[in-house]
């Protein structure tokens, strides 16, 4: 409402998309319960956890896509702030890769057996990451500078998910068991990373001109 009152319509639209995505969590979660509940050995608790992980990706990706394709800015905008160059991408991807290795080692040491939660988490993460990188590549090739800039931010935010995951897992494990900490990180880290990317791209729309 503040953004709308200050006539920052682009910012208002992005925040509304985020709000509606959060509202859609409840019906999306119930549909995912039905999808994951097909398995014979699936319990109600496991179905809820799987649905929570998948919905964290699904609803926020929907909000991001809605924001990107409702963007009325010009394809090329001189006003757009500039992130650091390729070294930032290299740094994020390198640290993220190291965090993935750390997570894998911790999981193998502390938990061991592969469970459906891990499978759903990995599949959702790879699908979103590949989709965002592909969108950035397409925007770059077609000369859509603003779109490519936004997709770069979203790609980096998804790539940074393992960093947040490791931090959340460590924090949750101080109050709960290691496996419960893993569950908590799986439910919250992806949504946090996607939200950070969306908030950053929303912030740069402030006072943006078409």
XYZ file of N, CA and C in Angstrom:
630
model
N 0.824 -1.198 0.000
C 0.000 0.000 0.000
C 0.868 1.261 0.000
N 1.984 1.228 0.713
C 2.896 2.365 0.724
C 3.439 2.634 -0.668
N 3.831 1.563 -1.369
C 4.364 1.726 -2.723
C 3.315 2.295 -3.660
N 2.073 1.825 -3.538
C 0.998 2.339 -4.381
C 0.731 3.801 -4.079
N 0.730 4.157 -2.782
C 0.494 5.546 -2.395
C 1.569 6.483 -2.890
N 2.788 5.970 -3.052
C 3.898 6.786 -3.552
C 4.040 6.665 -5.065
N 3.026 6.067 -5.690
C 2.972 5.915 -7.155
C 4.120 5.065 -7.706
N 4.600 4.149 -6.893
C 5.603 3.198 -7.363
C 4.850 1.934 -7.795
N 4.205 2.047 -8.943
C 3.299 1.000 -9.392
C 4.028 -0.312 -9.660
N 5.219 -0.247 -10.247
C 5.977 -1.472 -10.549
C 6.329 -2.216 -9.266
N 6.703 -1.459 -8.240
C 7.034 -2.076 -6.949
C 5.772 -2.669 -6.324
N 4.682 -1.924 -6.395
C 3.403 -2.394 -5.852
C 2.977 -3.701 -6.526
N 3.122 -3.777 -7.837
C 2.732 -4.992 -8.564
C 3.570 -6.187 -8.129
N 4.865 -5.964 -7.938
C 5.740 -7.062 -7.518
C 5.375 -7.563 -6.125
N 5.121 -6.635 -5.228
C 4.763 -7.031 -3.864
C 3.400 -7.702 -3.811
N 2.481 -7.264 -4.669
C 1.171 -7.912 -4.727
C 1.299 -9.338 -5.262
N 2.175 -9.519 -6.259
C 2.398 -10.868 -6.791
C 2.956 -11.775 -5.700
N 3.858 -11.233 -4.903
C 4.429 -12.006 -3.797
C 3.354 -12.349 -2.766
N 2.494 -11.378 -2.457
C 1.421 -11.595 -1.476
C 0.436 -12.651 -1.955
N 0.033 -12.562 -3.216
C -0.907 -13.548 -3.748
C -0.276 -14.935 -3.816
N 1.022 -14.977 -4.075
C 1.706 -16.273 -4.085
C 1.644 -16.918 -2.703
N 1.859 -16.115 -1.670
C 1.784 -16.648 -0.311
C 0.363 -17.107 0.021
N -0.633 -16.371 -0.453
C -2.016 -16.780 -0.228
C -2.327 -18.107 -0.927
N -1.665 -18.340 -2.044
C -1.900 -19.558 -2.819
C -1.236 -20.773 -2.184
N -0.445 -20.542 -1.132
C 0.254 -21.654 -0.482
C -0.712 -22.735 -0.013
N -1.813 -22.316 0.616
C -2.754 -23.292 1.186
C -3.358 -24.210 0.124
N -3.974 -23.672 -0.945
C -4.519 -24.592 -1.957
C -3.443 -25.389 -2.683
N -2.281 -24.774 -2.911
C -1.192 -25.493 -3.579
C -0.721 -26.658 -2.722
N -0.634 -26.426 -1.423
C -0.185 -27.477 -0.523
C -1.156 -28.655 -0.522
N -2.440 -28.371 -0.583
C -3.431 -29.451 -0.588
C -3.387 -30.255 -1.878
N -3.144 -29.584 -2.984
C -2.989 -30.312 -4.244
C -1.738 -31.191 -4.220
N -0.686 -30.676 -3.613
C 0.551 -31.450 -3.509
C 0.385 -32.626 -2.554
N -0.448 -32.460 -1.532
C -0.751 -33.598 -0.653
C -1.340 -34.755 -1.457
N -2.268 -34.392 -2.351
C -2.888 -35.423 -3.186
C -1.849 -36.087 -4.090
N -0.959 -35.267 -4.647
C 0.046 -35.802 -5.571
C 1.028 -36.718 -4.859
N 1.511 -36.293 -3.689
C 2.503 -37.085 -2.970
C 1.872 -38.205 -2.152
N 0.574 -38.135 -1.939
C -0.089 -39.154 -1.134
C -0.452 -40.409 -1.884
N -0.088 -40.463 -3.174
C -0.415 -41.632 -3.997
C 0.350 -42.865 -3.543
N 1.561 -42.659 -3.060
C 2.399 -43.787 -2.652
C 1.782 -44.608 -1.528
N 1.964 -45.889 -1.591
C 1.355 -46.800 -0.613
C 1.944 -46.614 0.779
N 3.239 -46.318 0.853
C 3.923 -46.214 2.140
C 4.054 -44.777 2.636
N 3.353 -43.848 2.017
C 3.463 -42.446 2.389
C 2.585 -42.131 3.592
N 3.188 -41.570 4.623
C 2.432 -41.179 5.810
C 1.949 -39.742 5.669
N 1.050 -39.349 6.543
C 0.540 -37.977 6.504
C 1.649 -36.969 6.797
N 2.525 -37.308 7.727
C 3.627 -36.407 8.063
C 4.569 -36.228 6.877
N 4.923 -37.341 6.224
C 5.831 -37.267 5.078
C 5.190 -36.502 3.928
N 3.919 -36.753 3.685
C 3.212 -36.034 2.623
C 3.217 -34.537 2.877
N 3.017 -34.153 4.124
C 3.019 -32.741 4.476
C 4.399 -32.117 4.257
N 5.441 -32.841 4.637
C 6.799 -32.334 4.455
C 7.163 -32.207 2.979
N 6.812 -33.214 2.187
C 7.106 -33.160 0.751
C 6.349 -32.021 0.084
N 5.090 -31.871 0.453
C 4.299 -30.777 -0.103
C 4.841 -29.421 0.295
N 5.322 -29.308 1.543
C 5.896 -28.048 1.997
C 7.150 -27.676 1.232
N 7.995 -28.653 0.957
C 9.213 -28.381 0.185
C 8.868 -27.945 -1.237
N 8.011 -28.717 -1.896
C 7.656 -28.411 -3.288
C 6.925 -27.080 -3.409
N 6.027 -26.779 -2.471
C 5.267 -25.526 -2.545
C 6.171 -24.317 -2.337
N 7.237 -24.487 -1.518
C 8.171 -23.391 -1.326
C 8.830 -22.959 -2.626
N 9.084 -23.918 -3.498
C 9.605 -23.606 -4.826
C 8.500 -23.102 -5.742
N 7.393 -23.826 -5.777
C 6.337 -23.590 -6.758
C 5.742 -22.199 -6.681
N 5.310 -21.801 -5.487
C 4.582 -20.532 -5.388
C 5.492 -19.334 -5.628
N 6.754 -19.429 -5.197
C 7.641 -18.288 -5.383
C 8.153 -18.192 -6.813
N 8.354 -19.318 -7.452
C 8.690 -19.275 -8.875
C 7.531 -18.650 -9.656
N 6.307 -18.987 -9.283
C 5.151 -18.378 -9.922
C 5.128 -16.878 -9.745
N 5.440 -16.394 -8.536
C 5.472 -14.947 -8.283
C 6.570 -14.271 -9.093
N 7.731 -14.925 -9.185
C 8.847 -14.361 -9.942
C 8.509 -14.258 -11.427
N 7.927 -15.308 -11.977
C 7.542 -15.296 -13.392
C 6.479 -14.234 -13.651
N 5.514 -14.107 -12.738
C 4.470 -13.098 -12.894
C 5.065 -11.693 -12.880
N 6.009 -11.440 -11.979
C 6.664 -10.133 -11.914
C 7.457 -9.843 -13.177
N 8.150 -10.837 -13.655
C 9.010 -10.624 -14.820
C 8.200 -10.338 -16.082
N 7.113 -11.063 -16.281
C 6.363 -10.901 -17.522
C 5.276 -9.834 -17.439
N 5.129 -9.210 -16.265
C 4.247 -8.044 -16.159
C 5.065 -6.758 -16.120
N 6.375 -6.882 -16.321
C 7.285 -5.739 -16.263
C 7.079 -4.857 -17.489
N 6.782 -3.582 -17.234
C 6.531 -2.649 -18.332
C 7.756 -1.822 -18.703
N 8.892 -2.112 -18.102
C 10.094 -1.343 -18.410
C 10.609 -1.672 -19.811
N 11.399 -0.762 -20.335
C 11.992 -0.987 -21.650
C 12.954 -2.166 -21.585
N 13.176 -2.776 -22.729
C 14.063 -3.937 -22.777
C 15.486 -3.552 -22.395
N 15.907 -2.346 -22.769
C 17.233 -1.841 -22.444
C 17.046 -0.572 -21.628
N 17.589 -0.548 -20.420
C 17.402 0.593 -19.532
C 18.738 1.023 -18.958
N 19.114 2.273 -19.242
C 20.400 2.787 -18.767
C 20.401 3.004 -17.258
N 19.210 3.111 -16.666
C 19.113 3.391 -15.226
C 19.425 2.181 -14.368
N 19.383 0.994 -14.968
C 19.488 -0.228 -14.171
C 20.816 -0.274 -13.411
N 20.780 -0.486 -12.111
C 22.025 -0.626 -11.355
C 22.792 -1.845 -11.828
N 24.055 -1.833 -11.587
C 24.893 -2.916 -12.090
C 25.499 -3.718 -10.932
N 25.283 -5.002 -10.956
C 25.981 -5.876 -10.023
C 27.427 -5.994 -10.479
N 28.314 -6.409 -9.573
C 29.697 -6.664 -9.996
C 29.736 -7.668 -11.146
N 30.863 -7.723 -11.813
C 30.979 -8.536 -13.017
C 30.971 -10.028 -12.787
N 31.607 -10.736 -13.722
C 31.568 -12.190 -13.725
C 32.169 -12.801 -12.471
N 33.037 -12.059 -11.802
C 33.668 -12.617 -10.596
C 32.627 -12.923 -9.521
N 31.535 -12.121 -9.485
C 30.486 -12.387 -8.500
C 29.829 -13.730 -8.774
N 29.522 -13.986 -10.040
C 28.936 -15.271 -10.404
C 29.868 -16.421 -10.030
N 31.152 -16.248 -10.342
C 32.124 -17.301 -10.019
C 32.201 -17.536 -8.516
N 32.181 -16.449 -7.740
C 32.269 -16.579 -6.291
C 31.051 -17.294 -5.730
N 29.852 -16.890 -6.183
C 28.623 -17.503 -5.681
C 28.565 -18.983 -6.042
N 28.869 -19.301 -7.300
C 28.803 -20.691 -7.733
C 29.862 -21.551 -7.025
N 31.047 -20.985 -6.800
C 32.104 -21.741 -6.132
C 31.750 -22.031 -4.677
N 31.329 -20.985 -3.950
C 30.956 -21.171 -2.544
C 29.747 -22.097 -2.436
N 28.812 -21.939 -3.364
C 27.633 -22.798 -3.358
C 28.016 -24.256 -3.576
N 28.928 -24.488 -4.499
C 29.388 -25.855 -4.739
C 30.049 -26.471 -3.517
N 30.857 -25.660 -2.811
C 31.486 -26.141 -1.591
C 30.454 -26.459 -0.517
N 29.397 -25.632 -0.457
C 28.325 -25.878 0.513
C 27.561 -27.159 0.176
N 27.380 -27.429 -1.109
C 26.716 -28.668 -1.517
C 27.525 -29.872 -1.045
N 28.848 -29.796 -1.221
C 29.716 -30.885 -0.769
C 29.603 -31.054 0.746
N 29.600 -29.929 1.471
C 29.495 -29.984 2.928
C 28.166 -30.590 3.362
N 27.084 -30.194 2.683
C 25.762 -30.731 3.008
C 25.718 -32.228 2.748
N 26.287 -32.650 1.616
C 26.303 -34.079 1.276
C 27.078 -34.890 2.311
N 28.216 -34.370 2.740
C 29.018 -35.082 3.734
C 28.306 -35.154 5.082
N 27.682 -34.040 5.476
C 26.953 -34.029 6.743
C 25.767 -34.978 6.700
N 25.073 -34.960 5.564
C 23.904 -35.830 5.434
C 24.321 -37.299 5.517
N 25.387 -37.625 4.812
C 25.842 -39.019 4.821
C 26.315 -39.448 6.208
N 26.969 -38.518 6.911
C 27.514 -38.849 8.233
C 26.436 -38.903 9.307
N 25.544 -37.901 9.300
C 24.587 -37.755 10.390
C 23.259 -38.463 10.138
N 22.864 -38.589 8.862
C 21.554 -39.165 8.554
C 21.700 -40.485 7.816
N 22.464 -40.476 6.739
C 22.764 -41.715 6.032
C 21.798 -42.044 4.911
N 20.726 -42.727 5.242
C 19.814 -43.247 4.212
C 19.133 -42.124 3.445
N 19.009 -42.333 2.135
C 18.298 -41.383 1.286
C 16.802 -41.527 1.498
N 16.114 -40.400 1.685
C 14.667 -40.458 1.887
C 13.966 -39.589 0.852
N 12.639 -39.677 0.744
C 11.903 -38.908 -0.270
C 12.095 -37.402 -0.158
N 12.302 -36.890 1.055
C 12.511 -35.455 1.224
C 13.735 -34.980 0.451
N 14.814 -35.738 0.548
C 16.041 -35.374 -0.153
C 15.832 -35.407 -1.656
N 15.113 -36.409 -2.137
C 14.864 -36.543 -3.578
C 14.043 -35.363 -4.097
N 12.962 -35.022 -3.407
C 12.111 -33.898 -3.826
C 12.893 -32.592 -3.789
N 13.694 -32.404 -2.759
C 14.496 -31.192 -2.634
C 15.471 -31.046 -3.795
N 16.175 -32.108 -4.119
C 17.162 -32.053 -5.201
C 16.491 -31.823 -6.546
N 15.393 -32.545 -6.815
C 14.691 -32.399 -8.102
C 14.151 -30.979 -8.272
N 13.510 -30.447 -7.251
C 12.953 -29.090 -7.336
C 14.062 -28.060 -7.526
N 15.141 -28.223 -6.793
C 16.251 -27.269 -6.875
C 16.870 -27.253 -8.271
N 17.142 -28.420 -8.806
C 17.763 -28.494 -10.131
C 16.832 -27.930 -11.197
N 15.549 -28.260 -11.125
C 14.600 -27.759 -12.118
C 14.532 -26.236 -12.112
N 14.453 -25.645 -10.930
C 14.362 -24.182 -10.837
C 15.659 -23.532 -11.282
N 16.777 -24.078 -10.853
C 18.072 -23.502 -11.223
C 18.291 -23.550 -12.732
N 18.027 -24.688 -13.337
C 18.186 -24.821 -14.787
C 17.214 -23.890 -15.516
N 15.989 -23.789 -15.027
C 15.003 -22.917 -15.657
C 15.415 -21.459 -15.627
N 15.938 -20.998 -14.501
C 16.350 -19.600 -14.377
C 17.577 -19.297 -15.234
N 18.537 -20.214 -15.241
C 19.724 -20.012 -16.073
C 19.342 -19.998 -17.548
N 18.422 -20.868 -17.938
C 17.949 -20.903 -19.323
C 17.242 -19.595 -19.678
N 16.414 -19.069 -18.770
C 15.706 -17.809 -19.014
C 16.696 -16.655 -19.161
N 17.722 -16.651 -18.343
C 18.742 -15.604 -18.447
C 19.470 -15.695 -19.784
N 19.804 -16.900 -20.203
C 20.502 -17.084 -21.470
C 19.657 -16.614 -22.642
N 18.388 -16.957 -22.630
C 17.484 -16.544 -23.705
C 17.339 -15.026 -23.749
N 17.207 -14.406 -22.576
C 17.064 -12.950 -22.521
C 18.327 -12.255 -23.021
N 19.472 -12.795 -22.670
C 20.740 -12.212 -23.106
C 20.883 -12.308 -24.619
N 20.564 -13.465 -25.180
C 20.701 -13.663 -26.633
C 19.747 -12.779 -27.429
N 18.584 -12.477 -26.847
C 17.596 -11.668 -27.562
C 17.743 -10.175 -27.288
N 18.766 -9.799 -26.524
C 19.014 -8.387 -26.260
C 18.094 -7.769 -25.223
N 17.421 -8.600 -24.441
C 16.536 -8.098 -23.383
C 17.377 -7.830 -22.130
N 17.967 -6.658 -22.080
C 18.931 -6.342 -21.028
C 18.322 -6.389 -19.633
N 17.155 -5.776 -19.469
C 16.518 -5.730 -18.154
C 16.105 -7.132 -17.699
N 15.536 -7.897 -18.623
C 15.133 -9.271 -18.291
C 16.344 -10.108 -17.911
N 17.425 -9.977 -18.676
C 18.636 -10.735 -18.381
C 19.199 -10.358 -17.017
N 19.102 -9.067 -16.683
C 19.590 -8.600 -15.380
C 18.770 -9.218 -14.250
N 17.440 -9.208 -14.411
C 16.575 -9.815 -13.397
C 16.839 -11.315 -13.258
N 16.942 -12.005 -14.387
C 17.168 -13.449 -14.325
C 18.544 -13.779 -13.750
N 19.501 -12.891 -13.943
C 20.809 -13.102 -13.311
C 20.675 -13.067 -11.796
N 19.922 -12.094 -11.296
C 19.707 -11.987 -9.851
C 19.002 -13.229 -9.324
N 17.959 -13.660 -10.027
C 17.219 -14.840 -9.578
C 18.081 -16.106 -9.646
N 18.906 -16.210 -10.685
C 19.788 -17.373 -10.805
C 20.795 -17.416 -9.667
N 21.346 -16.254 -9.323
C 22.312 -16.200 -8.231
C 21.653 -16.487 -6.888
N 20.413 -16.028 -6.728
C 19.719 -16.291 -5.461
C 19.451 -17.784 -5.288
N 19.076 -18.450 -6.382
C 18.861 -19.901 -6.313
C 20.188 -20.613 -6.098
N 21.219 -20.154 -6.778
C 22.539 -20.774 -6.616
C 23.032 -20.641 -5.176
N 22.603 -19.573 -4.494
C 23.037 -19.346 -3.115
C 22.240 -20.159 -2.101
N 21.233 -20.894 -2.547
C 20.403 -21.674 -1.632
C 21.199 -22.617 -0.735
N 22.193 -23.364 -1.255
C 22.960 -24.250 -0.371
C 23.654 -23.515 0.779
N 24.051 -22.260 0.556
C 24.669 -21.487 1.636
C 23.665 -21.263 2.762
N 22.473 -20.793 2.395
C 21.430 -20.592 3.396
C 21.038 -21.907 4.049
N 20.969 -22.950 3.243
C 20.590 -24.265 3.759
C 21.547 -24.702 4.871
N 22.827 -24.540 4.627
C 23.821 -24.956 5.611
C 23.699 -24.143 6.896
N 23.477 -22.844 6.755
C 23.317 -21.973 7.923
C 22.060 -22.345 8.704
N 20.941 -22.515 8.000
C 19.684 -22.874 8.658
C 19.801 -24.231 9.356
N 20.423 -25.169 8.691
C 20.572 -26.507 9.263
C 21.356 -26.430 10.575
N 22.419 -25.653 10.564
C 23.230 -25.490 11.776
C 22.426 -24.826 12.893
N 21.650 -23.807 12.539
C 20.857 -23.100 13.543
C 19.754 -23.984 14.124
N 19.027 -24.665 13.252
C 17.942 -25.524 13.721
C 18.468 -26.678 14.581
N 19.645 -27.166 14.227
C 20.203 -28.318 14.937
C 20.637 -27.971 16.359
N 20.732 -26.674 16.668
C 21.073 -26.294 18.039
C 19.890 -26.510 18.982
N 18.674 -26.545 18.440
C 17.480 -26.715 19.259
C 16.769 -28.048 19.026
N 17.057 -28.666 17.882
C 16.385 -29.912 17.525
C 17.428 -30.949 17.125
N 16.963 -32.123 16.767
C 17.891 -33.154 16.303
C 18.450 -32.767 14.935
N 19.499 -33.446 14.538
C 20.121 -33.152 13.248
C 19.135 -33.366 12.099
N 18.362 -34.438 12.161
C 17.416 -34.721 11.082
C 16.284 -33.700 11.064
N 15.808 -33.294 12.239
C 14.783 -32.263 12.296
C 15.328 -30.930 11.791
N 16.611 -30.675 12.056
C 17.241 -29.473 11.519
C 17.299 -29.502 10.007
N 17.579 -30.689 9.465
C 17.590 -30.862 8.014
C 16.196 -30.599 7.434
N 15.179 -31.121 8.085
C 13.804 -30.896 7.627
C 13.465 -29.406 7.624
N 13.836 -28.727 8.701
C 13.558 -27.299 8.788
C 14.263 -26.505 7.705
N 15.518 -26.860 7.441
C 16.268 -26.165 6.390
C 15.670 -26.432 5.016
N 15.226 -27.665 4.783
C 14.623 -28.023 3.497
C 13.334 -27.248 3.252
N 12.616 -26.951 4.320
C 11.341 -26.238 4.190
C 11.522 -24.724 4.044
N 12.591 -24.175 4.588
C 12.720 -22.714 4.644
C 13.831 -22.106 3.786
N 14.940 -22.816 3.587
C 16.070 -22.230 2.853
C 15.720 -21.882 1.396
N 15.093 -22.789 0.620
C 14.766 -22.431 -0.768
C 13.838 -21.224 -0.864
N 12.810 -21.187 -0.013
C 11.869 -20.067 -0.046
C 12.562 -18.760 0.332
N 13.485 -18.819 1.283
C 14.221 -17.622 1.689
C 15.081 -17.095 0.548
N 15.781 -17.993 -0.131
C 16.657 -17.583 -1.233
C 15.854 -16.980 -2.379
N 14.753 -17.621 -2.749
C 13.912 -17.096 -3.824
C 13.308 -15.751 -3.445
N 12.923 -15.596 -2.184
C 12.355 -14.330 -1.717
C 13.378 -13.209 -1.777
N 14.626 -13.509 -1.410
C 15.668 -12.491 -1.466
C 15.871 -11.986 -2.889
N 15.878 -12.906 -3.847
C 16.010 -12.498 -5.242
C 14.851 -11.635 -5.695
N 13.639 -12.010 -5.285
C 12.451 -11.244 -5.673
C 12.462 -9.860 -5.039
N 12.866 -9.775 -3.785
C 12.912 -8.476 -3.109
C 13.962 -7.567 -3.739
N 15.080 -8.143 -4.153
C 16.137 -7.338 -4.771
C 15.675 -6.776 -6.114
N 15.072 -7.616 -6.932
C 14.598 -7.130 -8.234
C 13.445 -6.143 -8.059
N 12.667 -6.294 -6.991
C 11.593 -5.341 -6.715
C 12.169 -3.995 -6.295
N 13.216 -4.022 -5.466
C 13.818 -2.782 -4.975
C 14.386 -1.934 -6.101
N 14.963 -2.562 -7.128
C 15.563 -1.789 -8.203
C 14.516 -1.203 -9.148
N 13.243 -1.579 -8.952
C 12.173 -0.978 -9.740
C 11.736 0.369 -9.185
N 12.202 0.701 -7.980
C 11.801 1.955 -7.367
C 12.320 3.117 -8.229
N 11.405 3.960 -8.616
C 11.709 5.115 -9.475
C 12.218 4.718 -10.853
N 12.064 3.447 -11.226
C 12.482 3.020 -12.561
C 11.592 3.630 -13.613
N 12.175 3.995 -14.722
C 11.429 4.587 -15.823
C 11.290 3.577 -16.943
N 10.197 3.660 -17.650
C 9.978 2.747 -18.778
C 10.932 3.072 -19.922
